Short mmCIF file of C-alpha atoms in Angstrom, two decimals:
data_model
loop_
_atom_site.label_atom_id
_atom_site.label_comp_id
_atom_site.label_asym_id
_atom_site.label_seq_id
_atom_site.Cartn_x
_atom_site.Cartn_y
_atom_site.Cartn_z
CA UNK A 10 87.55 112.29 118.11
CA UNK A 11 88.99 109.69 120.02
CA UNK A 12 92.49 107.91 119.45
CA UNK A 13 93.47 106.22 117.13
CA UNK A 14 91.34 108.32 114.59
CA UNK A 15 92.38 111.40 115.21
CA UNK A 16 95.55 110.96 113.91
CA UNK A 17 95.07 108.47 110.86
CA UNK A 18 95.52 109.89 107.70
CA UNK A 19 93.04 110.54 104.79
CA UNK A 20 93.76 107.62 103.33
CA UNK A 21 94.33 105.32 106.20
CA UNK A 22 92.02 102.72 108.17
CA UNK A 23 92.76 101.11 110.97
CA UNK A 24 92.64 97.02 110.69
CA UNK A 25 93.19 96.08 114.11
CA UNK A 26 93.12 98.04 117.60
CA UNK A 27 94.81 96.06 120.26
CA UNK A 28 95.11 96.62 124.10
CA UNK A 29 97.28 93.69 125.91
CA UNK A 30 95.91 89.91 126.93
CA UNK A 31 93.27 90.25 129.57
CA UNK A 32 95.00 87.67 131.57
CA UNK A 33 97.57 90.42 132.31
CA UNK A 34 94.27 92.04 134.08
CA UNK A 35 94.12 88.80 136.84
CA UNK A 36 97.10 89.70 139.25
CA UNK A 37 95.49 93.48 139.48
CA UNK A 38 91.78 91.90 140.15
CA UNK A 39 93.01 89.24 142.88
CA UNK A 40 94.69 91.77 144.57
CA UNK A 41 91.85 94.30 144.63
CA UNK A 42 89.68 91.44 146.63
CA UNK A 43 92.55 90.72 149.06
CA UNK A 44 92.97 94.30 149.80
CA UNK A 45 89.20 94.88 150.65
CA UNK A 46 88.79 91.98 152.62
CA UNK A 47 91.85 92.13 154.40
CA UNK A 48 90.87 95.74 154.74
CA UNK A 49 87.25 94.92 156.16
CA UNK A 50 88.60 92.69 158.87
CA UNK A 51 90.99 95.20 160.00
CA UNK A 52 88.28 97.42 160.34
CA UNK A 53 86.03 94.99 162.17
CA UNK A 54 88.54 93.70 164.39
CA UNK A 55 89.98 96.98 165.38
CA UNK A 56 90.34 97.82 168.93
CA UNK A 57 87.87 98.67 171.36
CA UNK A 58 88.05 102.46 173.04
CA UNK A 59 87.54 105.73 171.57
CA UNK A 60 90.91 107.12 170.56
CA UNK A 61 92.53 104.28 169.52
CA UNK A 62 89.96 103.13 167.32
CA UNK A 63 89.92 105.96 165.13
CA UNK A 64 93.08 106.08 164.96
CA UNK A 65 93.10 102.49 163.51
CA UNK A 66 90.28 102.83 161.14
CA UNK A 67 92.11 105.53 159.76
CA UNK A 68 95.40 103.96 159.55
CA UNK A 69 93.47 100.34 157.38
CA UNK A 70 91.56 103.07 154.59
CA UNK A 71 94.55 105.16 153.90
CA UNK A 72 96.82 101.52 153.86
CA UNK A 73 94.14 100.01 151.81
CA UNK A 74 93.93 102.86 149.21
CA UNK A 75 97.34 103.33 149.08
CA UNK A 76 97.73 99.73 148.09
CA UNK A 77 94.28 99.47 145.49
CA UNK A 78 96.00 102.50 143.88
CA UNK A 79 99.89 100.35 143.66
CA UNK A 80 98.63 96.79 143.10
CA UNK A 81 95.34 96.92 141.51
CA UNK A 82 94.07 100.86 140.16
CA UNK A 83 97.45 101.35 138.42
CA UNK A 84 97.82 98.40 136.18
CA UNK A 85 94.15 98.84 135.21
CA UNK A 86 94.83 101.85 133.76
CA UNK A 87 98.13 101.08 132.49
CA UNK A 88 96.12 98.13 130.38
CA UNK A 89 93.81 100.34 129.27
CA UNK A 90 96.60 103.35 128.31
CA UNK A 91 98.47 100.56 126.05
CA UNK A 92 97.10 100.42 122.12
CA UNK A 93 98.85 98.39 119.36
CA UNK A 94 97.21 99.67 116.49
CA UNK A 95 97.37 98.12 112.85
CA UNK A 96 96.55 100.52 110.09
CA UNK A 97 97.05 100.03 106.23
CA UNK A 98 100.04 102.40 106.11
CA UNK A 99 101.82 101.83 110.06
CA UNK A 100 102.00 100.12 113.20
CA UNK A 101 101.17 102.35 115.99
CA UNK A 102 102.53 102.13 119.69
CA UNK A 103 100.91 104.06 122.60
CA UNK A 104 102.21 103.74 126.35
CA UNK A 105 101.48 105.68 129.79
CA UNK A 106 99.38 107.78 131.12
CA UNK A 107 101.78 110.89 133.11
CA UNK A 108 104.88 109.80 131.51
CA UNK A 109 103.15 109.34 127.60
CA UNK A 110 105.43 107.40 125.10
CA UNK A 111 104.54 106.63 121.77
CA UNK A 112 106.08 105.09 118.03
CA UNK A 113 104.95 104.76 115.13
CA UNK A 114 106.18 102.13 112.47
CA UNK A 115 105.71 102.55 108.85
CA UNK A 116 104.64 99.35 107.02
CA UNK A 117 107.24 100.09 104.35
CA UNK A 118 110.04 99.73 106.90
CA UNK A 119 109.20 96.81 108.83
CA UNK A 120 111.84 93.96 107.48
CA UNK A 121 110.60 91.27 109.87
CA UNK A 122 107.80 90.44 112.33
CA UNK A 123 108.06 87.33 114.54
CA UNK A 124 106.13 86.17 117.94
CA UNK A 125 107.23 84.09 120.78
CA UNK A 126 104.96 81.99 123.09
CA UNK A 127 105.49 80.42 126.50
CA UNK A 128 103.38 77.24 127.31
CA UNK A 129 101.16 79.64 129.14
CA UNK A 130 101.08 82.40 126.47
CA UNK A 131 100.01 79.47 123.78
CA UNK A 132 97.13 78.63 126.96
CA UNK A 133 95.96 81.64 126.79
CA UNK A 134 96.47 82.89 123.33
CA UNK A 135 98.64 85.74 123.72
CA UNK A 136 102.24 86.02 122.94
CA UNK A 137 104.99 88.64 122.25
CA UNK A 138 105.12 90.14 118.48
CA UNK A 139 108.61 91.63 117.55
CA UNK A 140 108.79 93.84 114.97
CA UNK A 141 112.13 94.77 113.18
CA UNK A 142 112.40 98.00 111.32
CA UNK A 143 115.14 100.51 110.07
CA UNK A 144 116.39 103.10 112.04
CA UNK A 145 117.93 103.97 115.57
CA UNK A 146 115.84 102.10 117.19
CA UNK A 147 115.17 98.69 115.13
CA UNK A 148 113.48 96.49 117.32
CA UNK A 149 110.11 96.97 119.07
CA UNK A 150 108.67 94.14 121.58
CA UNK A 151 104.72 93.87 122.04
CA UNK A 152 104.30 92.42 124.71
CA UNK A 153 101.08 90.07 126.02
CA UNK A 154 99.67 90.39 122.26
CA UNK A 155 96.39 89.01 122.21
CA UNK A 156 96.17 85.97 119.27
CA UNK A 157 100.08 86.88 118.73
CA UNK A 158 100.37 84.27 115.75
CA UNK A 159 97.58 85.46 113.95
CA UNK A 160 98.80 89.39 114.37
CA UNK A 161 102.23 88.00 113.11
CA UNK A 162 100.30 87.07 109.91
CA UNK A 163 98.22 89.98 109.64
CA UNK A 164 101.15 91.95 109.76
CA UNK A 165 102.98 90.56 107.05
CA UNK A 166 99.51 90.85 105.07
CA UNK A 167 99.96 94.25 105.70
CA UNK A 168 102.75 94.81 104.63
CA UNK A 169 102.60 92.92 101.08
CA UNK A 170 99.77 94.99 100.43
CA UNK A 171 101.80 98.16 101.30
CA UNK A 172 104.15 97.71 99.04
CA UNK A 173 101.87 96.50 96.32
CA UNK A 174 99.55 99.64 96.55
CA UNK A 175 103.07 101.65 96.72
CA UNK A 176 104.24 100.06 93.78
CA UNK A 177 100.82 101.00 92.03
CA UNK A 178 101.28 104.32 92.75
CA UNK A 179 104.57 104.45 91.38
CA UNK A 180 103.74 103.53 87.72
CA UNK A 181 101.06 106.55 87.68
CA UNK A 182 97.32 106.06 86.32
CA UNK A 183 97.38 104.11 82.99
CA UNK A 184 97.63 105.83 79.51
CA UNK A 185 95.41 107.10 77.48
CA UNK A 186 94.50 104.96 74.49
CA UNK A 187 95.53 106.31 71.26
CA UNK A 188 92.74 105.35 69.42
CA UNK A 189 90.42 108.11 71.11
CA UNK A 190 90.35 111.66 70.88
CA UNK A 191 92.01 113.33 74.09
CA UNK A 192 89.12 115.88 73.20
CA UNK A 193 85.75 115.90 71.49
CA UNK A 194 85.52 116.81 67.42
CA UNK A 195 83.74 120.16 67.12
CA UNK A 196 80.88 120.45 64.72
CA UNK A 197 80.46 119.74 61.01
CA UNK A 198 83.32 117.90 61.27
CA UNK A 199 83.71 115.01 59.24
CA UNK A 200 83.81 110.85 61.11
CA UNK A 201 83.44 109.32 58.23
CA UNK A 202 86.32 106.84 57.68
CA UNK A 203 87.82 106.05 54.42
CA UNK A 204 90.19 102.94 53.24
CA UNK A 205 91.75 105.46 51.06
CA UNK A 206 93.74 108.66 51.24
CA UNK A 207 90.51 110.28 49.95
CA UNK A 208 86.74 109.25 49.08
CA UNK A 209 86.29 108.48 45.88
CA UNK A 210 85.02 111.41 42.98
CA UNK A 211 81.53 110.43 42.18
CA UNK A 212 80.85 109.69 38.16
CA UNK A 213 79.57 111.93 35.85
CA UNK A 214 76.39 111.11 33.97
#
């Protein structure tokens, strides 16, 4: 079972799984085509002569991999490592890969959610949502939120209906009418209603 549903709860759905902005992808993807053609003409272009150009061919791959894994591999997988996940009951926050970190918020102790947008972030649609809970560690930053405004909302959607459904469950199912029987009447015995204390003696003839 993969994340996030392996650790939602029986009751609990997830409304929105979030990794950040693709845009945050465009750095890693220009840098991947620089290093391969910049790695191509250092191949091509290496010297003539058998022992130095080895030796340089060797030198370019293992300077070009060691810079597609720094500039381009790592934040690939570091986008694809980060979830923002909005259930009905928490916010959860996954980070890493090696070094792992994780949080999760519960709806019923977030006290404010806000976003903030640069003129490029409101180009792009993404933003930063800041969400402010109780605890040690109050404040939590997503950053490069995809649609940041309308997660701010859904958030606070969230969490109205949290405390509605919490409130629900707090005042117990409803109780039973008095007017029926908590259990049915056994057998021969009597339904008949009466307007008076008892039915009335028939007449003798």
């Amino acid at each position: 079972m993969a994340y996030p549903d392996k650790v939602l709860g029986s009751d609990e759905e997830v409304v929105e799984h979030l990794h950040p902005h693709w845009i945050t992808l465009v750095p890693a993807t220009l840098w991947f085509f620089v290093i391969c053609v910049a790695a191509g003409l250092g191949i091509g272009y290496a010297p003539d002569g058998k022992p130095w150009h080895l030796v340089v061919i060797v030198v370019v791959i293992v300077a070009a991999v060691v810079l597609l894994v720094w500039r381009s591999i790592t934040p690939w997988i570091q986008w694809r490592t980060t979830h923002y996940v909005f259930t009905t009951h928490r916010v959860l926050i996954r980070r890493g890969v090696l070094r792992r970190t994780g949080r999760d918020i519960a709806l019923q102790r977030i006290s404010d959610v806000a976003f903030v947008q640069s003129l490029w972030d409101r180009i792009v649609k993404a933003g930063t949502v800041t969400i402010e809970s109780a605890g040690e560690h109050g404040k939590e930053q997503l950053t490069d939120v995809p649609r940041s405004e309308q997660q701010q909302q859904l958030l606070n959607r969230l969490i109205e209906q949290d405390s509605a459904r919490r409130a629900r469950d707090a005042q117990g199912p409803p109780a039973q009418s008095a007017s029926q029987p908590s259990a049915p009447l056994p057998p021969g015995y009597p339904t008949t209603q009466y307007s008076q204390p008892y039915p009335p003696e028939s007449r003798r003839g």
